Protein backbone atom coordinates (compact mmCIF):
# COMPACT_ATOMS: atom_id res chain seq x y z
CA MET A 1 -25.86 18.24 16.88
CA SER A 2 -25.92 14.64 15.57
CA LYS A 3 -25.04 11.79 17.88
CA LEU A 4 -23.10 8.73 16.84
CA LYS A 5 -25.07 5.60 17.72
CA ILE A 6 -22.86 2.70 18.78
CA ALA A 7 -24.02 -0.85 19.43
CA VAL A 8 -22.32 -3.08 21.99
CA GLN A 9 -23.16 -6.56 23.21
CA LYS A 10 -25.83 -6.62 25.94
CA SER A 11 -23.78 -8.61 28.45
CA GLY A 12 -20.70 -10.74 28.94
CA ARG A 13 -16.99 -10.19 28.51
CA LEU A 14 -17.29 -8.35 25.21
CA ASN A 15 -19.74 -5.90 26.81
CA GLU A 16 -17.41 -5.21 29.74
CA GLU A 17 -14.30 -4.76 27.60
CA SER A 18 -16.15 -2.54 25.12
CA LEU A 19 -17.36 -0.23 27.88
CA ASP A 20 -13.87 -0.19 29.43
CA LEU A 21 -12.46 0.95 26.08
CA LEU A 22 -15.00 3.77 25.81
CA LYS A 23 -14.27 4.77 29.42
CA ASN A 24 -10.52 4.87 28.67
CA CYS A 25 -11.35 7.08 25.70
CA GLY A 26 -12.73 9.60 28.21
CA ILE A 27 -16.38 8.89 27.40
CA SER A 28 -18.73 8.87 30.40
CA ILE A 29 -21.86 6.79 29.89
CA ASP A 30 -24.98 6.96 32.06
CA ASN A 31 -25.46 3.22 32.26
CA GLY A 32 -28.31 2.06 34.48
CA LYS A 33 -29.14 -1.55 35.33
CA ASP A 34 -30.93 -3.42 32.53
CA GLN A 35 -30.83 -0.29 30.39
CA LEU A 36 -31.00 -0.93 26.63
CA LYS A 37 -29.99 2.59 25.61
CA ALA A 38 -27.70 5.12 27.29
CA GLU A 39 -26.38 8.60 26.57
CA ALA A 40 -22.77 9.72 26.85
CA ARG A 41 -22.46 12.78 29.07
CA ASN A 42 -19.39 14.33 27.48
CA PHE A 43 -19.32 13.03 23.90
CA PRO A 44 -21.95 13.08 21.11
CA MET A 45 -22.71 9.38 21.41
CA GLU A 46 -25.62 7.10 22.22
CA VAL A 47 -24.99 3.48 23.25
CA LEU A 48 -27.42 0.69 22.37
CA TYR A 49 -27.10 -2.69 24.11
CA LEU A 50 -28.04 -5.41 21.63
CA ARG A 51 -27.68 -9.13 20.99
CA ASN A 52 -24.38 -9.72 19.23
CA GLY A 53 -25.96 -11.66 16.36
CA ASP A 54 -28.50 -8.92 15.67
CA ILE A 55 -25.99 -6.08 15.37
CA PRO A 56 -25.01 -6.55 11.68
CA GLN A 57 -28.63 -6.13 10.58
CA TYR A 58 -29.07 -3.04 12.76
CA LEU A 59 -26.04 -1.55 10.97
CA ARG A 60 -27.50 -2.34 7.55
CA ASP A 61 -30.86 -0.87 8.54
CA GLY A 62 -29.26 2.36 9.78
CA ILE A 63 -30.49 1.89 13.35
CA VAL A 64 -26.92 2.19 14.60
CA ASP A 65 -23.89 3.84 12.98
CA ILE A 66 -21.03 1.80 14.42
CA ALA A 67 -20.58 -1.27 16.60
CA ILE A 68 -18.08 -3.20 18.66
CA LEU A 69 -18.54 -6.92 18.09
CA GLY A 70 -16.64 -10.13 17.66
CA GLU A 71 -14.98 -10.65 14.30
CA ASN A 72 -16.49 -14.15 14.30
CA THR A 73 -19.98 -12.61 14.25
CA LEU A 74 -18.98 -10.14 11.55
CA ILE A 75 -17.68 -12.95 9.32
CA GLU A 76 -20.80 -15.05 9.89
CA LYS A 77 -23.49 -12.38 9.62
CA GLY A 78 -21.91 -9.17 8.37
CA SER A 79 -19.22 -9.97 5.81
CA ASP A 80 -20.40 -6.97 3.75
CA LEU A 81 -19.58 -4.58 6.62
CA PRO A 82 -16.11 -3.01 6.98
CA ILE A 83 -13.61 -3.52 9.79
CA VAL A 84 -12.78 0.03 10.84
CA GLU A 85 -10.34 -0.89 13.61
CA ARG A 86 -9.09 -4.08 15.26
CA LEU A 87 -9.38 -3.71 19.03
CA GLY A 88 -7.17 -6.50 20.35
CA PHE A 89 -9.46 -7.89 23.08
CA SER A 90 -12.00 -10.74 23.38
CA LYS A 91 -9.64 -12.96 21.39
CA CYS A 92 -10.75 -16.47 20.49
CA LYS A 93 -10.69 -19.05 17.69
CA VAL A 94 -13.45 -20.57 15.61
CA SER A 95 -12.55 -24.24 15.54
CA ILE A 96 -13.71 -27.72 14.64
CA ALA A 97 -13.80 -30.15 17.56
CA VAL A 98 -14.55 -33.87 17.71
CA PRO A 99 -14.84 -36.41 20.56
CA LYS A 100 -11.50 -37.20 22.16
CA ASN A 101 -11.64 -40.84 21.11
CA ALA A 102 -12.50 -40.05 17.48
CA GLU A 103 -9.83 -40.59 14.85
CA TYR A 104 -9.10 -37.43 12.87
CA ASN A 105 -6.44 -36.90 10.19
CA SER A 106 -8.01 -34.32 7.88
CA ILE A 107 -11.28 -32.64 7.04
CA LYS A 108 -12.07 -35.59 4.75
CA ASP A 109 -12.80 -37.60 7.91
CA LEU A 110 -15.96 -35.49 8.33
CA ARG A 111 -17.51 -36.62 5.04
CA GLY A 112 -21.05 -37.77 5.77
CA LYS A 113 -20.72 -36.68 9.40
CA LYS A 114 -23.12 -34.20 10.99
CA ILE A 115 -21.61 -30.96 12.33
CA ALA A 116 -23.38 -28.88 14.98
CA THR A 117 -22.68 -25.14 14.88
CA SER A 118 -24.01 -21.62 15.29
CA TYR A 119 -21.88 -20.56 12.33
CA PRO A 120 -23.40 -22.24 9.24
CA ASN A 121 -22.19 -19.65 6.72
CA THR A 122 -18.64 -19.76 8.09
CA VAL A 123 -18.58 -23.56 8.07
CA ASN A 124 -19.96 -23.83 4.53
CA GLN A 125 -17.39 -21.35 3.21
CA PHE A 126 -14.55 -23.18 4.94
CA PHE A 127 -15.60 -26.59 3.60
CA GLU A 128 -16.12 -25.22 0.08
CA LYS A 129 -12.57 -23.85 0.05
CA LYS A 130 -11.37 -27.33 0.99
CA GLY A 131 -13.45 -28.90 -1.79
CA GLU A 132 -15.77 -30.60 0.69
CA LYS A 133 -19.43 -30.32 1.65
CA ALA A 134 -20.57 -29.91 5.24
CA ASP A 135 -23.65 -31.60 6.72
CA ILE A 136 -24.70 -28.90 9.18
CA HIS A 137 -27.09 -29.02 12.11
CA VAL A 138 -27.70 -25.41 13.20
CA ILE A 139 -27.82 -25.00 16.97
CA ASN A 140 -27.91 -21.86 19.13
CA GLY A 141 -26.14 -22.15 22.46
CA SER A 142 -24.53 -25.14 24.19
CA VAL A 143 -23.11 -26.43 20.91
CA GLU A 144 -20.44 -28.43 22.76
CA ILE A 145 -23.01 -30.87 24.17
CA ALA A 146 -24.20 -32.01 20.71
CA PRO A 147 -21.78 -34.96 20.22
CA ASN A 148 -22.44 -36.26 23.75
CA ILE A 149 -26.18 -36.56 23.13
CA GLY A 150 -25.82 -38.05 19.66
CA LEU A 151 -26.91 -34.93 17.80
CA SER A 152 -23.68 -34.59 15.80
CA HIS A 153 -20.27 -36.14 15.18
CA ALA A 154 -18.41 -32.82 15.45
CA ILE A 155 -18.93 -29.16 16.29
CA VAL A 156 -17.71 -25.79 15.07
CA ASP A 157 -17.68 -23.19 17.81
CA ILE A 158 -15.61 -20.44 19.39
CA VAL A 159 -12.72 -21.59 21.58
CA SER A 160 -10.99 -19.37 24.14
CA SER A 161 -9.12 -21.39 26.76
CA GLY A 162 -10.27 -24.81 25.59
CA SER A 163 -11.65 -25.68 29.03
CA THR A 164 -15.22 -26.09 27.73
CA LEU A 165 -14.03 -28.60 25.12
CA PHE A 166 -12.08 -30.49 27.78
CA LYS A 167 -15.10 -30.69 30.09
CA ASN A 168 -17.19 -32.14 27.27
CA ASN A 169 -14.57 -34.69 26.19
CA LEU A 170 -13.85 -32.91 22.91
CA LYS A 171 -10.59 -32.06 21.17
CA GLU A 172 -9.81 -29.24 18.77
CA VAL A 173 -8.74 -30.54 15.34
CA GLU A 174 -8.99 -27.56 12.95
CA VAL A 175 -8.85 -23.77 13.39
CA LEU A 176 -11.02 -21.96 10.83
CA PHE A 177 -9.74 -18.52 11.87
CA LYS A 178 -8.71 -16.40 14.83
CA SER A 179 -11.07 -13.71 16.03
CA GLU A 180 -10.97 -10.55 18.16
CA ALA A 181 -13.22 -7.61 18.91
CA VAL A 182 -13.48 -5.16 16.02
CA LEU A 183 -15.04 -1.78 15.40
CA THR A 184 -17.31 -1.87 12.36
CA SER A 185 -19.63 0.70 10.80
CA ALA A 186 -22.65 1.12 8.60
CA LEU A 187 -21.89 1.31 4.89
CA GLU A 188 -22.83 4.99 4.80
CA LEU A 189 -22.44 7.73 7.41
CA THR A 190 -23.36 11.39 7.19
CA GLU A 191 -20.48 13.83 7.01
CA GLU A 192 -21.25 15.03 10.54
CA LYS A 193 -21.24 11.51 11.97
CA GLN A 194 -18.01 10.69 10.13
CA VAL A 195 -16.36 13.63 11.89
CA ILE A 196 -17.48 12.25 15.27
CA LEU A 197 -16.25 8.77 14.31
CA ASP A 198 -12.85 10.19 13.34
CA LYS A 199 -12.57 11.81 16.79
CA LEU A 200 -13.51 8.52 18.45
CA LEU A 201 -10.99 6.61 16.35
CA PHE A 202 -8.22 9.04 17.32
CA ARG A 203 -8.96 8.38 20.99
CA MET A 204 -9.23 4.60 20.50
CA LYS A 205 -5.91 4.40 18.66
CA SER A 206 -4.22 6.41 21.41
CA VAL A 207 -5.58 4.04 24.08
CA LEU A 208 -4.72 0.89 22.11
CA LYS A 209 -1.21 2.11 21.27
CA GLY A 210 -0.54 2.88 24.93
CA LYS A 211 -1.90 -0.50 26.01
CA ASN A 212 0.47 -2.28 23.63
CA SER A 213 3.57 -0.27 24.61
CA LYS A 214 5.90 0.17 27.59
CA TYR A 215 7.93 3.21 28.62
CA VAL A 216 11.56 2.31 29.37
CA LEU A 217 14.18 4.34 31.26
CA LEU A 218 17.71 3.05 31.69
CA ASN A 219 21.32 4.03 32.34
CA ALA A 220 23.75 3.34 29.50
CA PRO A 221 27.56 3.50 29.32
CA ASN A 222 28.50 6.02 26.64
CA ASP A 223 30.84 3.60 24.90
CA ARG A 224 27.83 1.30 24.21
CA LEU A 225 25.30 4.06 23.57
CA ASP A 226 25.00 3.50 19.81
CA GLU A 227 24.23 -0.22 20.25
CA ILE A 228 21.67 0.46 23.00
CA VAL A 229 19.94 3.26 21.07
CA SER A 230 19.65 0.98 18.02
CA LEU A 231 17.55 -1.42 20.12
CA LEU A 232 15.09 1.32 21.13
CA PRO A 233 13.50 3.04 18.14
CA GLY A 234 10.84 4.76 20.26
CA MET A 235 8.18 6.90 18.60
CA LYS A 236 10.76 8.86 16.59
CA SER A 237 14.02 8.19 18.41
CA PRO A 238 15.06 7.67 22.05
CA THR A 239 15.73 10.58 24.38
CA VAL A 240 19.36 10.61 25.56
CA LEU A 241 20.44 12.78 28.52
CA PRO A 242 23.86 12.96 30.21
CA LEU A 243 24.08 11.69 33.79
CA ALA A 244 26.03 13.42 36.57
CA GLN A 245 28.38 10.44 36.57
CA GLU A 246 30.85 10.90 33.74
CA GLY A 247 30.71 8.33 30.94
CA TRP A 248 27.04 7.48 31.44
CA SER A 249 23.75 8.63 29.90
CA SER A 250 20.06 8.19 30.67
CA VAL A 251 18.04 6.75 27.80
CA HIS A 252 14.23 7.05 27.61
CA SER A 253 12.16 5.24 24.99
CA VAL A 254 9.06 3.20 24.15
CA ILE A 255 8.99 -0.48 23.23
CA ASN A 256 6.26 -2.83 22.05
CA LYS A 257 5.08 -5.04 24.92
CA ASN A 258 5.22 -8.13 22.66
CA ASP A 259 8.99 -7.59 22.19
CA PHE A 260 9.58 -6.63 25.80
CA TRP A 261 11.66 -9.49 27.22
CA GLU A 262 13.77 -9.96 24.08
CA VAL A 263 14.64 -6.24 24.06
CA ILE A 264 15.41 -6.21 27.79
CA ASP A 265 17.77 -9.19 27.40
CA GLU A 266 19.65 -7.41 24.60
CA LEU A 267 19.84 -4.16 26.56
CA LYS A 268 21.39 -5.96 29.53
CA ALA A 269 23.82 -7.77 27.25
CA ASN A 270 24.96 -4.38 25.94
CA GLY A 271 25.66 -2.96 29.41
CA ALA A 272 22.37 -1.18 30.26
CA GLU A 273 21.75 -0.80 34.00
CA GLY A 274 18.94 0.47 36.25
CA ILE A 275 16.24 -0.44 33.74
CA LEU A 276 12.81 0.91 34.75
CA VAL A 277 9.66 -0.12 32.89
CA CYS A 278 6.39 1.83 33.20
CA PRO A 279 2.90 1.25 31.74
CA ILE A 280 1.59 3.84 29.29
CA GLU A 281 -2.00 5.00 29.72
CA LYS A 282 -2.31 6.60 26.28
CA MET A 283 -0.07 7.49 23.35
CA VAL A 284 -1.08 10.49 21.26
CA LEU A 285 0.83 10.31 18.00
C-alpha cells in the first residue's frame, strides 16, 4: 500500500505544533532523536523533517506529497502550490520595521533606502503593488540586527509578539500580510495517495473544529427559551430537555470560542443559569 509522505519543519515551534496536530489526529509516529525520517505506526504515512525553506522544492520534485509549513514560506517560495487547509497555529505577521527614532509616514519614505530581509520575492511584490521599487539586501537569519550594524535602513521579517523588534530598537510600520501554518500539497497526487490525504483531512478538520468550539450546558426558564435557543445555533440546533423543576429546561449546544464571552453575556441577560462550559476534543461532522 502507498504511503503519504508529509514534510514538517525540522525543529522549533512549527515542528512541535505540527506533530501535536498529527498526534491529535490519532497518528502515532516513531520519532527518534535527530531522526530525519519516521514512519507512522497506525496510518499509511511517512514523516520527513526538513528545512522550512526547502520544502516547496521537495513538493515540486515529488519527494514529498504534502507538507505543513508557514504561509509566509509558501508565499515566498511556493506561490504555485495550493493551500489545502489552514491550520490556525504558528500565527505571525510579515512586517516592515525601522529604527525607533526613524521618521516614517508611508512606504515612500523607504525610497533609496536599503531593506534587509529573507523574503525578497514577497518584498518586491509588495513594493510593486504600491508603485515603488525596493532596494533589497538578502540576509538569512538575525535580520533584525541589520539596521543596528549599518547594513540596512529597514527590515522585512516575521513578527510574532514584537519582543525581538523591541530588543533591537525597531518599530513595526507596515504589515505585508498575516501568516499561519497551512497544509499544502504537490501539484499532482496519485489516486491512492489522494484517498489517504482525504482521510487525513477529515481527521484534521475534526480536531480543528473541536479546538475552535466549546460545549455549553445551561438551565433556561421556559418563558425565555426561544430567545436563548436563538443565541445557540449548535451544529444543527440545540438539544432541549425538560428539567424536574417545572418551568425550566436544560439546553445543550456548541459555540465558537471566538464568540464565547459575547454569547455568555447575552445568555445571562436572557435568564440562563448554571452555565457549564466544556472543551471539545474533536468534532466529527
